[in-house]
CSV table of C-alpha atoms and ligand atoms in Angstrom, one decimal:
chain,number,residue,atom,x,y,z
A,808,MET,CA,-32.0,0.1,19.5
A,809,THR,CA,-31.8,-3.7,19.9
A,810,LEU,CA,-31.2,-5.9,16.9
A,811,ARG,CA,-34.6,-7.6,17.7
A,812,THR,CA,-36.5,-4.3,17.9
A,813,CYS,CA,-34.8,-3.2,14.8
A,814,LEU,CA,-35.7,-6.3,12.9
A,815,THR,CA,-39.3,-6.2,14.0
A,816,LEU,CA,-39.7,-2.4,12.9
A,817,ALA,CA,-38.0,-3.3,9.6
A,818,ALA,CA,-40.4,-6.0,8.9
A,819,LEU,CA,-43.2,-3.8,9.7
A,820,LEU,CA,-42.0,-1.1,7.4
A,821,LEU,CA,-40.8,-3.7,4.9
A,822,ALA,CA,-37.6,-1.7,4.8
A,823,PRO,CA,-33.9,-2.6,5.4
A,824,CYS,CA,-32.7,-1.5,8.8
A,825,ALA,CA,-29.7,0.5,8.0
A,826,GLY,CA,-26.9,0.4,10.7
A,827,ALA,CA,-28.6,-2.4,12.7
A,828,ALA,CA,-25.8,-4.6,12.8
A,829,ASP,CA,-23.3,-2.1,14.0
A,830,THR,CA,-25.6,-1.0,17.0
A,831,ALA,CA,-25.8,-4.6,17.6
A,832,PHE,CA,-22.2,-4.9,18.2
A,833,VAL,CA,-21.1,-4.7,21.7
A,834,TRP,CA,-17.9,-4.6,23.5
A,835,PRO,CA,-17.1,-6.4,26.8
A,836,HIS,CA,-18.6,-5.0,30.0
A,837,GLY,CA,-20.5,-2.2,28.3
A,838,ALA,CA,-17.2,-0.4,27.0
A,839,ARG,CA,-17.9,2.0,24.3
A,840,ALA,CA,-14.7,1.5,22.4
A,841,ALA,CA,-11.7,-0.9,22.2
A,842,VAL,CA,-8.2,0.6,22.1
A,843,SER,CA,-5.2,-1.2,20.7
A,844,LEU,CA,-1.8,0.4,21.7
A,845,ALA,CA,0.7,-1.2,19.4
A,846,TYR,CA,4.4,-0.7,18.8
A,847,ASP,CA,6.5,-1.5,15.7
A,848,ASP,CA,10.0,-2.5,14.8
A,849,ALA,CA,11.4,-3.7,18.2
A,850,LEU,CA,12.9,-0.5,19.4
A,851,ASP,CA,14.9,0.0,22.6
A,852,SER,CA,12.8,3.1,23.7
A,853,GLN,CA,9.6,0.7,23.7
A,854,LEU,CA,11.4,-1.6,26.3
A,855,ASP,CA,12.6,1.5,28.1
A,856,TYR,CA,9.8,3.8,28.2
A,857,ALA,CA,6.6,2.4,26.6
A,858,ILE,CA,6.5,-0.9,28.6
A,859,PRO,CA,7.1,0.6,32.1
A,860,THR,CA,4.5,3.1,31.5
A,861,LEU,CA,2.0,0.3,30.5
A,862,ASP,CA,2.9,-1.6,33.4
A,863,LYS,CA,2.5,1.4,35.8
A,864,TYR,CA,-1.1,1.9,34.8
A,865,GLY,CA,-1.9,-1.9,34.2
A,866,LEU,CA,-2.5,-1.9,30.5
A,867,LYS,CA,-1.4,-4.3,27.9
A,868,GLY,CA,0.0,-3.4,24.5
A,869,SER,CA,1.1,-5.3,21.2
A,870,PHE,CA,4.8,-5.2,20.1
A,871,TYR,CA,5.4,-6.1,16.5
A,872,LEU,CA,9.0,-7.5,16.3
A,873,GLN,CA,11.1,-7.0,13.3
A,874,LEU,CA,13.0,-10.2,14.1
A,875,SER,CA,16.2,-9.4,12.3
A,876,ASN,CA,16.6,-6.2,14.3
A,877,PRO,CA,19.6,-6.5,16.7
A,878,ALA,CA,17.5,-5.2,19.4
A,879,VAL,CA,15.6,-8.4,19.5
A,880,ALA,CA,18.7,-10.7,19.9
A,881,GLN,CA,20.2,-8.2,22.2
A,882,ARG,CA,17.3,-7.8,24.6
A,883,MET,CA,15.5,-11.2,24.2
A,884,ALA,CA,15.1,-11.5,28.0
A,885,ASP,CA,13.3,-8.1,28.1
A,886,TRP,CA,11.0,-9.2,25.3
A,887,ARG,CA,10.3,-12.5,26.9
A,888,ARG,CA,9.5,-10.9,30.2
A,889,ALA,CA,7.2,-8.4,28.3
A,890,ALA,CA,5.3,-11.3,26.8
A,891,ALA,CA,5.1,-13.2,30.2
A,892,SER,CA,3.5,-10.2,31.7
A,893,GLY,CA,0.6,-10.3,29.1
A,894,HIS,CA,1.9,-8.0,26.3
A,895,GLU,CA,1.5,-9.5,22.8
A,896,LEU,CA,4.6,-10.1,20.7
A,897,GLY,CA,3.3,-9.7,17.1
A,898,ASN,CA,4.9,-10.5,13.9
A,899,HIS,CA,6.4,-7.6,11.8
A,900,SER,CA,8.3,-9.9,9.4
A,901,LEU,CA,11.9,-11.0,9.6
A,902,PHE,CA,13.5,-8.2,7.4
A,903,HIS,CA,10.9,-5.5,7.2
A,904,GLN,CA,10.7,-5.5,3.5
A,905,CYS,CA,9.1,-2.5,1.9
A,906,SER,CA,8.7,-1.1,-1.7
A,907,ARG,CA,12.0,0.6,-2.4
A,908,LYS,CA,10.4,2.4,-5.4
A,909,ALA,CA,7.9,4.2,-3.1
A,910,PRO,CA,8.1,7.7,-2.3
A,911,GLY,CA,10.5,8.2,0.5
A,912,HIS,CA,11.7,4.7,0.7
A,913,ASP,CA,15.3,5.3,-0.4
A,914,TRP,CA,16.4,3.7,3.0
A,915,VAL,CA,15.1,0.3,2.0
A,916,GLN,CA,18.1,-1.9,1.4
A,917,PRO,CA,18.2,-3.6,-2.0
A,918,GLN,CA,18.3,-7.0,-0.5
A,919,ARG,CA,15.0,-6.1,1.5
A,920,ASP,CA,13.1,-4.7,-1.4
A,921,LEU,CA,9.6,-5.9,-1.5
A,922,ASP,CA,9.6,-5.3,-5.2
A,923,THR,CA,12.0,-7.9,-5.7
A,924,THR,CA,10.9,-10.4,-3.3
A,925,THR,CA,8.2,-12.9,-4.3
A,926,ALA,CA,4.8,-13.3,-2.5
A,927,ALA,CA,6.0,-16.9,-1.9
A,928,GLN,CA,9.3,-15.9,-0.3
A,929,MET,CA,7.4,-13.3,2.0
A,930,GLN,CA,4.8,-15.8,3.1
A,931,ASP,CA,7.8,-18.4,3.9
A,932,GLN,CA,9.4,-15.8,6.0
A,933,VAL,CA,6.6,-14.5,7.9
A,934,ARG,CA,5.5,-18.0,8.9
A,935,LEU,CA,9.2,-18.7,10.0
A,936,GLY,CA,8.7,-15.4,12.1
A,937,ASN,CA,5.7,-17.0,13.8
A,938,THR,CA,7.9,-20.0,14.8
A,939,MET,CA,10.7,-17.8,16.1
A,940,LEU,CA,8.1,-15.7,18.2
A,941,HIS,CA,6.7,-19.0,19.5
A,942,ALA,CA,10.3,-19.9,20.6
A,943,ILE,CA,10.2,-16.6,22.5
A,944,ASP,CA,6.9,-16.4,24.2
A,945,GLY,CA,5.4,-20.0,23.7
A,946,ARG,CA,2.3,-18.6,22.0
A,947,ARG,CA,0.4,-20.1,18.8
A,948,GLU,CA,-2.1,-17.4,18.2
A,949,ARG,CA,-0.8,-14.0,16.8
A,950,THR,CA,-1.5,-10.9,14.7
A,951,TYR,CA,0.6,-9.2,11.9
A,952,THR,CA,1.4,-5.7,11.1
A,953,VAL,CA,2.5,-5.2,7.4
A,954,PRO,CA,5.9,-3.3,7.1
A,955,CYS,CA,5.2,0.1,5.7
A,956,GLY,CA,1.7,-1.1,4.9
A,957,ASP,CA,3.2,-2.3,1.4
A,958,VAL,CA,1.3,-5.5,0.4
A,959,LEU,CA,2.7,-6.1,-3.1
A,960,ALA,CA,5.6,-8.5,-3.2
A,961,ALA,CA,7.0,-8.4,-6.9
A,962,GLY,CA,3.5,-7.1,-7.9
A,963,VAL,CA,1.5,-9.8,-6.0
A,964,ASP,CA,-0.5,-9.2,-2.7
A,965,TYR,CA,1.2,-11.7,-0.3
A,966,LEU,CA,-1.5,-11.3,2.5
A,967,PRO,CA,-4.2,-13.8,1.2
A,968,GLY,CA,-1.8,-16.7,1.6
A,969,LEU,CA,-1.2,-15.8,5.1
A,970,ARG,CA,-4.7,-15.7,6.6
A,971,ASP,CA,-4.5,-18.9,8.2
A,972,ALA,CA,-1.4,-17.7,10.2
A,973,PHE,CA,-3.1,-14.8,11.9
A,974,VAL,CA,-6.2,-13.9,13.8
A,975,GLY,CA,-5.9,-10.2,12.4
A,976,ILE,CA,-3.5,-8.3,10.0
A,977,LYS,CA,-3.1,-4.6,10.1
A,978,VAL,CA,-2.4,-2.4,6.9
A,979,SER,CA,-2.2,1.3,6.8
A,980,GLY,CA,-5.4,3.4,7.0
A,981,ALA,CA,-7.2,5.5,9.6
A,982,ALA,CA,-6.7,5.1,13.4
A,983,VAL,CA,-10.5,4.8,14.0
A,984,THR,CA,-12.3,1.9,12.6
A,985,PRO,CA,-15.6,3.0,10.7
A,986,SER,CA,-17.4,-0.2,11.4
A,987,MET,CA,-17.0,-3.3,13.4
A,988,THR,CA,-19.4,-5.3,11.3
A,989,ALA,CA,-18.0,-4.4,8.0
A,990,LEU,CA,-14.4,-4.7,9.3
A,991,ASP,CA,-12.1,-7.1,7.4
A,992,ARG,CA,-9.9,-8.7,10.2
A,993,TYR,CA,-7.1,-9.2,7.5
A,994,ALA,CA,-7.0,-5.5,6.4
A,995,VAL,CA,-7.4,-3.5,9.7
A,996,GLY,CA,-6.5,0.2,9.3
A,997,VAL,CA,-4.1,1.7,11.6
A,998,ALA,CA,-2.3,5.1,11.9
A,999,ALA,CA,1.2,5.7,13.0
A,1000,PRO,CA,1.3,8.8,15.0
A,1001,GLU,CA,4.4,11.0,15.1
A,1002,GLY,CA,4.9,14.0,17.5
A,1003,LEU,CA,1.2,14.1,18.5
A,1004,SER,CA,0.2,15.6,21.9
A,1005,GLY,CA,-1.3,13.6,24.6
A,1006,ALA,CA,-4.6,15.8,24.0
A,1007,GLN,CA,-4.5,14.8,20.2
A,1008,LEU,CA,-4.2,11.1,20.9
A,1009,ILE,CA,-7.0,11.2,23.5
A,1010,ALA,CA,-9.3,13.0,20.9
A,1011,LEU,CA,-8.8,10.0,18.5
A,1012,VAL,CA,-9.8,7.7,21.3
A,1013,GLN,CA,-13.0,9.8,22.1
A,1014,GLN,CA,-13.7,9.6,18.2
A,1015,ALA,CA,-13.7,5.8,18.6
A,1016,ALA,CA,-16.0,5.9,21.5
A,1017,ALA,CA,-18.5,8.1,19.7
A,1018,GLN,CA,-18.7,5.7,16.9
A,1019,GLY,CA,-18.7,2.6,19.2
A,1020,THR,CA,-15.8,1.1,17.3
A,1021,MET,CA,-12.1,0.8,18.0
A,1022,VAL,CA,-8.8,2.8,17.6
A,1023,ASN,CA,-5.6,1.2,16.4
A,1024,PHE,CA,-2.3,3.2,17.2
A,1025,THR,CA,1.0,1.9,15.9
A,1026,PHE,CA,3.8,3.8,17.8
A,1027,HIS,CA,7.5,3.6,16.9
A,1028,GLY,CA,9.9,5.5,19.2
A,1029,VAL,CA,8.4,6.6,22.6
A,1030,GLY,CA,10.7,9.2,24.2
A,1031,GLY,CA,13.5,8.2,21.7
A,1032,ASP,CA,14.4,6.4,18.4
A,1033,TYR,CA,12.3,7.6,15.4
A,1034,LEU,CA,8.9,8.6,14.3
A,1035,THR,CA,8.9,9.6,17.9
A,1036,THR,CA,6.0,10.2,20.4
A,1037,SER,CA,7.1,12.0,23.4
A,1038,ALA,CA,7.2,10.0,26.6
A,1039,GLN,CA,5.0,12.6,28.3
A,1040,ALA,CA,2.2,12.4,25.3
A,1041,HIS,CA,2.2,8.6,25.5
A,1042,GLU,CA,1.7,8.6,29.3
A,1043,GLU,CA,-1.1,11.1,29.2
A,1044,LEU,CA,-2.8,8.7,26.9
A,1045,VAL,CA,-2.1,5.6,28.9
A,1046,ARG,CA,-3.2,7.5,32.2
A,1047,TYR,CA,-6.5,8.7,30.5
A,1048,LEU,CA,-7.3,5.1,29.4
A,1049,ALA,CA,-6.5,3.7,32.8
A,1050,ASP,CA,-8.6,6.4,34.4
A,1051,ASN,CA,-11.6,5.5,32.1
A,1052,ARG,CA,-11.4,1.8,31.9
A,1053,ARG,CA,-15.2,1.4,31.9
A,1054,LEU,CA,-15.5,3.4,28.7
A,1055,TYR,CA,-12.5,2.0,27.0
A,1056,TRP,CA,-11.5,-1.6,26.7
A,1057,THR,CA,-7.6,-1.4,26.2
A,1058,ASP,CA,-6.0,-4.7,25.4
A,1059,THR,CA,-3.7,-6.4,23.0
A,1060,PHE,CA,-4.6,-6.5,19.2
A,1061,LEU,CA,-4.8,-10.2,19.5
A,1062,ASN,CA,-7.3,-10.2,22.3
A,1063,ILE,CA,-9.5,-7.6,20.6
A,1064,MET,CA,-9.5,-9.4,17.2
A,1065,THR,CA,-10.2,-12.7,19.0
A,1066,TYR,CA,-13.2,-11.1,20.6
A,1067,VAL,CA,-14.3,-9.6,17.3
A,1068,LYS,CA,-14.1,-13.0,15.6
A,1069,LYS,CA,-16.1,-14.7,18.4
A,1070,GLN,CA,-18.6,-11.8,18.7
A,1071,ARG,CA,-19.4,-11.9,14.9
A,1072,GLY,CA,-19.3,-15.6,14.6
A,1073,ASP,CA,-16.6,-15.4,11.8
A,1074,HIS,CA,-15.3,-18.7,10.4
B,247,ZN,ZN1,7.7,-1.2,10.7
């Protein structure tokens, strides 16, 4: 049902038209869902396996660099080449601060403990991260993925002070976005799959198509490193998306969020 038809019916029935806005949200070229393939932490396996696979099938992904990771300095030319070919280099903070007191976070180094880092310090560092990324890829617009999904810096949410620095921000949550019209671009849910099969990953994509929304994957290792997705499962997903380009708009998270912003008329 079109928005116009819906509004007319709603006026006749003197009743609100539930869901009208969501059915009015359209993706480019009639696609049924948007797909963001993202990769956190700047890992070697992303350069060695994920990017070659994306390039083989002609799809673009978003790579969120933890800028203090030695892999950024050691393979700067590779990251720069990835950006030049259309992949997004996203911000994943300088030092990947997470809450050390959170369950299972014993690995967080004391000097990188978000519980003892102030919101102002985090904001300063994340903004500096944008400057460093600009020096690598020359771009001004960018998105951010919150390390570990932890947003409280010494007890204060540090994200509101960064809204002007990003087109979109991802926090933890579900892979499939429930509603495009209700979506907060500064608190987009994302899932970090580990060990899923190609079929399981594709099922999530199909779920997004059924809802007409989008699916956000944040991978870590691909065919290596940690929180690993096998190279085979990753390629099965990428091949499926490439084979079904008319149904799925796979692009960088920056391009998807820029489209959402424009389509909704966000300020
Ligand atoms: Zn991370």
